[in-house]
Amino acid sequence: MQAVRIDDCDIRSRDPVVDLTLIVVLVIVLALFFDFTNGFHDTANAMATPIATGALKPRVAVAIAAVLNLVGAFLSTEVAKTVSGGIIREGDGGVQITPAMIFAGLMGAIVWNLVTWLRGLPSSSSHALFGGLIGAAVVGAGLGSVDFGVVLSKVILPALLAPAIAGLIAYTTTKLAYSITRRSSGPNERGGFRYGQIFTSSLVALAHGTNDAQKTMGIITLTLIAGGFQAAGSGPEFWVIAVCAVAIALGTYMGGWRIIRTMGSGLTEVKPAQGFSAEASTAATILASSHLGFALSTTQVASGSVIGSGLGRRGASVRWNTVGKIALGWLLTLPSAAIVGAVAALVASTGTVGFVIDAVVGVAVIVWIFWRSRRNAVDARNAIVEVDAAGFAVRGRKATKAARKAKEAA
């Protein structure tokens, strides 16, 4: 494929106001905004099930998740190294990627993230990011700029295997939990699992910080390397780790209530023993993957765990129509973000005007999505009331007597 070269030096020479340093700063700001959207988009990964079972109040759950995402971001940089020096080739011996291409790729990721958030669809922020970057890199620097071997081994294969493995672990753990407590007596025989969920959901939030915050660290590091501000092959600087940790924590605190609604009640009826099993499975899978440097989708792992826990409880049913919609979102995420990133890179290739057009159109789309979301706002109160109406949680204001009895019997 013939690449459309995006040369930041040419942009600088045509317009002294827009120089390489300014472009790098803009890319870093955009990357941090992506990190922020990742936080509120993926809050549900850790906190949907404890909220759905009543183990934690919604705002308390989100606050815990925010703090632990902040802490988790400081614990590892293996995934950041995969992003900054693995998926996109850069430096000596590789095809040079520019900050303008990274900007275009981030636009693809953010637009898809916000579209799926608006629809309440728990898609993969990670795959949106990789899709946007790959699309922009292929258009801007050619197929040789992408290491498809790393994409296959570190992104695609984990995406296929991790949800299945997490689901199998959750299924087995749920079976064991119900088998062990089967002979217990009393209405609150499994109530202790709610307290266990506080621990396991906190562990998932910590794991999310160790995996997802690193992707933005990798993007910023890649931008600094591409701009000549950092040596090729080096890891993220401390200030990069710190600002990424703060951004994802703030986004998490905002709370992705639309996706919490889908994850907490849309996939299956979630009881405390199931929630405990799903959270434990999710945390174990994500932490192991982070240690190995796999750029995993925490959303896919969490969804697989919830489905596995639903299959593991006798009498429970999985809403396969919702599962189908989520699976479709997974399949569309990488190519859709790649298309947006490719178009943005093509526009940016025209120089300063194209770069400005990308920025203006991107801001307009983001503003429109947030404006559209306010027409049917979902917050801590009405998200959990919808879960409660299905009889799965009891902390909403409109909780029915039957729902309260169901909670006690869980």
Coordinates of N, CA and C in Angstrom, one line a residue, residues 56-187:
L56 N -21.9 -3.0 47.4 CA -21.4 -1.6 47.6 C -22.4 -0.6 47.1
K57 N -22.5 0.5 47.7 CA -23.3 1.6 47.2 C -22.6 2.1 46.0
P58 N -23.4 2.6 45.0 CA -22.8 3.0 43.7 C -21.7 4.0 43.8
R59 N -21.9 5.1 44.5 CA -20.8 6.1 44.5 C -19.6 5.7 45.4
V60 N -19.8 4.9 46.4 CA -18.7 4.3 47.1 C -17.9 3.4 46.3
A61 N -18.6 2.6 45.5 CA -17.9 1.6 44.6 C -17.0 2.4 43.6
V62 N -17.6 3.4 43.0 CA -16.8 4.2 42.0 C -15.6 4.9 42.6
A63 N -15.8 5.4 43.8 CA -14.7 6.1 44.5 C -13.5 5.1 44.8
I64 N -13.9 3.9 45.3 CA -12.9 2.9 45.5 C -12.1 2.5 44.2
A65 N -12.9 2.4 43.1 CA -12.3 2.0 41.8 C -11.3 3.1 41.4
A66 N -11.7 4.4 41.6 CA -10.9 5.5 41.2 C -9.5 5.5 41.9
V67 N -9.6 5.3 43.2 CA -8.3 5.3 44.0 C -7.4 4.1 43.6
L68 N -8.0 2.9 43.4 CA -7.2 1.8 43.1 C -6.7 1.8 41.7
N69 N -7.4 2.4 40.7 CA -6.9 2.6 39.4 C -5.7 3.5 39.5
L70 N -5.7 4.5 40.3 CA -4.6 5.4 40.5 C -3.4 4.7 41.0
V71 N -3.6 3.8 42.0 CA -2.5 3.1 42.6 C -1.9 2.0 41.6
G72 N -2.9 1.4 40.9 CA -2.5 0.3 40.0 C -1.6 0.8 38.8
A73 N -1.8 2.1 38.4 CA -1.1 2.6 37.3 C 0.4 2.7 37.6
F74 N 0.8 2.7 38.8 CA 2.2 2.8 39.2 C 2.9 1.5 39.3
L75 N 2.2 0.4 39.2 CA 2.7 -0.9 39.6 C 3.5 -1.7 38.5
S76 N 3.3 -1.3 37.2 CA 3.9 -2.0 36.1 C 4.0 -1.1 34.9
T77 N 5.0 -1.4 34.0 CA 5.1 -0.7 32.7 C 5.3 -1.7 31.6
E78 N 5.0 -3.0 31.8 CA 5.3 -3.9 30.7 C 4.3 -3.7 29.5
V79 N 3.1 -3.4 29.8 CA 2.1 -3.2 28.7 C 2.5 -1.9 27.9
A80 N 2.9 -0.9 28.7 CA 3.3 0.4 28.1 C 4.5 0.2 27.1
K81 N 5.4 -0.7 27.4 CA 6.5 -1.0 26.5 C 6.0 -1.8 25.3
T82 N 5.0 -2.6 25.4 CA 4.4 -3.3 24.3 C 3.8 -2.3 23.3
V83 N 3.2 -1.2 23.8 CA 2.5 -0.2 23.0 C 3.6 0.7 22.4
S84 N 4.5 1.2 23.2 CA 5.5 2.2 22.7 C 6.5 1.6 21.7
G85 N 6.9 0.3 21.9 CA 8.0 -0.2 21.1 C 7.7 -1.5 20.4
G86 N 6.4 -1.9 20.4 CA 6.0 -3.3 19.9 C 5.1 -3.2 18.7
I87 N 3.9 -2.7 18.9 CA 2.9 -2.7 17.9 C 3.3 -1.8 16.7
I88 N 3.7 -0.6 17.0 CA 4.1 0.3 15.9 C 5.6 0.4 15.9
R89 N 6.2 0.1 14.8 CA 7.7 0.1 14.7 C 8.1 1.6 14.7
E90 N 9.2 1.8 15.4 CA 9.8 3.2 15.4 C 11.2 3.1 15.7
G91 N 11.9 4.2 15.4 CA 13.4 4.3 15.7 C 14.2 3.6 14.6
D92 N 15.5 3.3 15.0 CA 16.4 2.7 14.0 C 15.9 1.4 13.5
G93 N 16.0 1.3 12.1 CA 15.6 0.1 11.5 C 14.1 -0.1 11.2
G94 N 13.3 0.9 11.7 CA 11.9 0.8 11.5 C 11.4 2.0 10.7
V95 N 10.1 1.9 10.4 CA 9.5 3.0 9.7 C 9.1 4.1 10.7
Q96 N 9.4 5.3 10.4 CA 9.2 6.4 11.4 C 7.7 6.7 11.5
I97 N 7.1 6.7 12.6 CA 5.8 7.2 12.8 C 5.9 8.6 13.4
T98 N 5.0 9.5 13.1 CA 5.0 10.8 13.5 C 4.0 11.1 14.6
P99 N 4.1 12.2 15.3 CA 3.1 12.6 16.3 C 1.8 12.9 15.6
A100 N 1.8 13.4 14.4 CA 0.5 13.7 13.7 C -0.3 12.4 13.4
M101 N 0.4 11.3 13.1 CA -0.2 10.0 12.9 C -0.8 9.5 14.2
I102 N -0.1 9.7 15.3 CA -0.6 9.3 16.6 C -1.8 10.1 17.0
F103 N -1.8 11.4 16.7 CA -3.0 12.2 16.9 C -4.2 11.7 16.2
A104 N -4.0 11.3 14.9 CA -5.1 10.8 14.1 C -5.6 9.5 14.7
G105 N -4.7 8.6 15.1 CA -5.1 7.3 15.7 C -5.9 7.5 17.0
L106 N -5.5 8.5 17.8 CA -6.2 8.7 19.0 C -7.6 9.3 18.7
M107 N -7.8 10.0 17.7 CA -9.1 10.5 17.3 C -10.0 9.3 17.0
G108 N -9.5 8.3 16.3 CA -10.3 7.2 15.9 C -10.7 6.4 17.2
A109 N -9.8 6.3 18.2 CA -10.1 5.6 19.4 C -11.1 6.3 20.2
I110 N -10.9 7.6 20.4 CA -11.8 8.4 21.2 C -13.2 8.4 20.7
V111 N -13.4 8.7 19.4 CA -14.7 8.7 18.7 C -15.4 7.4 18.9
W112 N -14.8 6.3 18.7 CA -15.4 5.0 18.9 C -15.7 4.7 20.4
N113 N -14.8 5.1 21.2 CA -15.1 4.9 22.7 C -16.4 5.7 23.1
L114 N -16.5 6.9 22.6 CA -17.7 7.7 23.0 C -19.0 7.2 22.4
V115 N -18.9 6.8 21.1 CA -20.1 6.2 20.5 C -20.6 5.0 21.2
T116 N -19.7 4.1 21.6 CA -20.1 2.9 22.3 C -20.6 3.2 23.7
W117 N -20.0 4.2 24.3 CA -20.4 4.7 25.6 C -21.9 5.2 25.6
L118 N -22.1 6.0 24.5 CA -23.5 6.6 24.3 C -24.5 5.5 24.2
R119 N -24.1 4.4 23.5 CA -25.0 3.3 23.3 C -25.1 2.3 24.5
G120 N -24.2 2.6 25.5 CA -24.2 1.7 26.7 C -23.5 0.3 26.3
L121 N -22.7 0.3 25.3 CA -22.1 -1.0 24.9 C -20.7 -1.1 25.4
P122 N -20.4 -2.2 26.2 CA -19.1 -2.3 26.8 C -18.1 -2.8 25.8
S123 N -17.7 -2.0 24.9 CA -16.7 -2.4 23.9 C -15.3 -2.2 24.5
S124 N -14.3 -2.6 23.7 CA -12.9 -2.5 24.2 C -12.2 -1.2 23.9
S125 N -11.9 -0.5 24.9 CA -11.1 0.8 24.7 C -9.7 0.4 24.2
S126 N -9.2 -0.7 24.6 CA -7.8 -1.1 24.1 C -7.8 -1.3 22.6
H127 N -8.8 -2.1 22.1 CA -8.9 -2.4 20.7 C -9.2 -1.1 19.9
A128 N -10.0 -0.2 20.5 CA -10.2 1.1 19.8 C -8.9 1.8 19.6
L129 N -8.1 1.8 20.6 CA -6.8 2.5 20.6 C -5.9 1.9 19.5
F130 N -5.8 0.5 19.6 CA -4.9 -0.2 18.6 C -5.4 0.0 17.2
G131 N -6.8 -0.1 17.0 CA -7.3 0.1 15.7 C -7.1 1.4 15.1
G132 N -7.3 2.5 15.9 CA -7.0 3.8 15.5 C -5.6 4.0 15.1
L133 N -4.6 3.5 15.9 CA -3.2 3.7 15.6 C -2.8 2.9 14.4
I134 N -3.3 1.7 14.2 CA -3.0 0.9 13.0 C -3.5 1.5 11.8
G135 N -4.7 2.0 11.8 CA -5.3 2.7 10.6 C -4.5 3.9 10.2
A136 N -4.1 4.7 11.2 CA -3.4 6.0 11.0 C -2.0 5.6 10.5
A137 N -1.3 4.6 11.1 CA 0.1 4.3 10.7 C 0.1 3.7 9.3
V138 N -0.8 2.9 8.9 CA -0.8 2.3 7.6 C -1.0 3.4 6.5
V139 N -1.9 4.3 6.7 CA -2.1 5.4 5.8 C -0.9 6.3 5.8
G140 N -0.4 6.7 6.9 CA 0.7 7.7 7.0 C 2.1 7.1 6.7
A141 N 2.3 5.8 7.0 CA 3.7 5.3 6.9 C 3.8 4.0 6.2
G142 N 2.6 3.4 5.8 CA 2.6 2.2 5.0 C 2.5 0.9 6.0
L143 N 2.2 -0.2 5.3 CA 2.0 -1.4 6.1 C 3.2 -1.8 6.9
G144 N 4.4 -1.4 6.5 CA 5.7 -1.8 7.2 C 5.8 -1.1 8.6
S145 N 5.0 -0.1 8.8 CA 5.1 0.6 10.1 C 4.4 -0.2 11.2
V146 N 3.6 -1.2 10.9 CA 2.9 -2.0 11.9 C 3.6 -3.4 12.0
D147 N 3.9 -3.8 13.2 CA 4.4 -5.2 13.5 C 3.2 -6.1 13.7
F148 N 2.7 -6.7 12.6 CA 1.5 -7.5 12.7 C 1.7 -8.8 13.5
G149 N 3.0 -9.2 13.7 CA 3.3 -10.4 14.5 C 3.0 -10.0 16.0
V150 N 3.4 -8.8 16.4 CA 3.1 -8.4 17.8 C 1.6 -8.2 17.9
V151 N 0.9 -7.6 16.9 CA -0.5 -7.4 17.0 C -1.2 -8.8 17.2
L152 N -0.8 -9.8 16.5 CA -1.4 -11.1 16.6 C -1.1 -11.7 18.0
S153 N 0.1 -11.7 18.4 CA 0.5 -12.4 19.6 C 0.1 -11.7 20.9
K154 N 0.2 -10.3 20.9 CA -0.1 -9.5 22.1 C -1.5 -8.9 22.2
V155 N -2.2 -8.9 21.0 CA -3.5 -8.3 21.0 C -4.6 -9.2 20.6
I156 N -4.5 -9.8 19.4 CA -5.6 -10.6 18.9 C -5.8 -11.9 19.6
L157 N -4.7 -12.7 19.7 CA -4.9 -14.0 20.4 C -5.3 -13.8 21.9
P158 N -4.8 -12.8 22.7 CA -5.3 -12.6 24.0 C -6.8 -12.2 24.0
A159 N -7.2 -11.5 23.0 CA -8.6 -11.1 22.9 C -9.5 -12.3 22.7
L160 N -9.0 -13.3 22.0 CA -9.8 -14.5 21.7 C -9.8 -15.4 22.9
L161 N -8.6 -15.5 23.6 CA -8.5 -16.5 24.6 C -8.9 -16.0 26.0
A162 N -8.6 -14.8 26.3 CA -8.8 -14.3 27.7 C -10.3 -14.3 28.1
P163 N -11.2 -13.9 27.3 CA -12.6 -13.9 27.8 C -13.1 -15.4 28.0
A164 N -12.6 -16.3 27.2 CA -13.0 -17.7 27.3 C -12.4 -18.3 28.6
I165 N -11.1 -18.0 28.8 CA -10.4 -18.5 30.0 C -11.1 -17.9 31.3
A166 N -11.3 -16.6 31.3 CA -12.0 -15.9 32.4 C -13.4 -16.5 32.6
G167 N -14.1 -16.7 31.6 CA -15.5 -17.3 31.7 C -15.4 -18.7 32.3
L168 N -14.4 -19.5 31.9 CA -14.3 -20.9 32.4 C -13.9 -20.9 33.9
I169 N -13.0 -20.0 34.3 CA -12.7 -19.8 35.7 C -13.9 -19.4 36.5
A170 N -14.6 -18.4 36.0 CA -15.8 -17.9 36.7 C -16.9 -19.0 36.8
Y171 N -17.0 -19.8 35.7 CA -18.0 -20.9 35.7 C -17.6 -21.9 36.8
T172 N -16.4 -22.3 36.8 CA -15.9 -23.3 37.8 C -16.0 -22.8 39.2
T173 N -15.6 -21.6 39.4 CA -15.7 -21.0 40.8 C -17.1 -20.8 41.3
T174 N -18.0 -20.5 40.4 CA -19.4 -20.3 40.8 C -20.0 -21.7 41.1
K175 N -19.7 -22.7 40.4 CA -20.1 -24.1 40.7 C -19.6 -24.5 42.1
L176 N -18.4 -24.2 42.3 CA -17.8 -24.6 43.6 C -18.4 -23.8 44.8
A177 N -18.7 -22.5 44.5 CA -19.3 -21.7 45.6 C -20.6 -22.2 46.0
Y178 N -21.5 -22.5 45.0 CA -22.8 -23.0 45.3 C -22.8 -24.4 45.8
S179 N -21.8 -25.2 45.4 CA -21.7 -26.6 45.9 C -21.3 -26.5 47.4
I180 N -20.4 -25.7 47.7 CA -19.9 -25.6 49.1 C -20.9 -25.1 50.1
T181 N -21.8 -24.1 49.6 CA -22.8 -23.5 50.5 C -24.1 -24.2 50.3
R182 N -24.2 -25.2 49.6 CA -25.5 -25.8 49.3 C -26.3 -26.3 50.5
R183 N -25.5 -26.8 51.5 CA -26.1 -27.4 52.6 C -26.3 -26.4 53.8
S184 N -25.9 -25.2 53.5 CA -26.1 -24.2 54.6 C -27.5 -23.8 54.7
S185 N -27.9 -23.3 55.9 CA -29.3 -23.0 56.1 C -29.4 -21.5 56.5
G186 N -30.6 -21.0 56.4 CA -30.8 -19.6 56.7 C -30.9 -18.8 55.5
P187 N -31.7 -17.6 55.6 CA -31.9 -16.8 54.4 C -30.7 -16.1 53.9

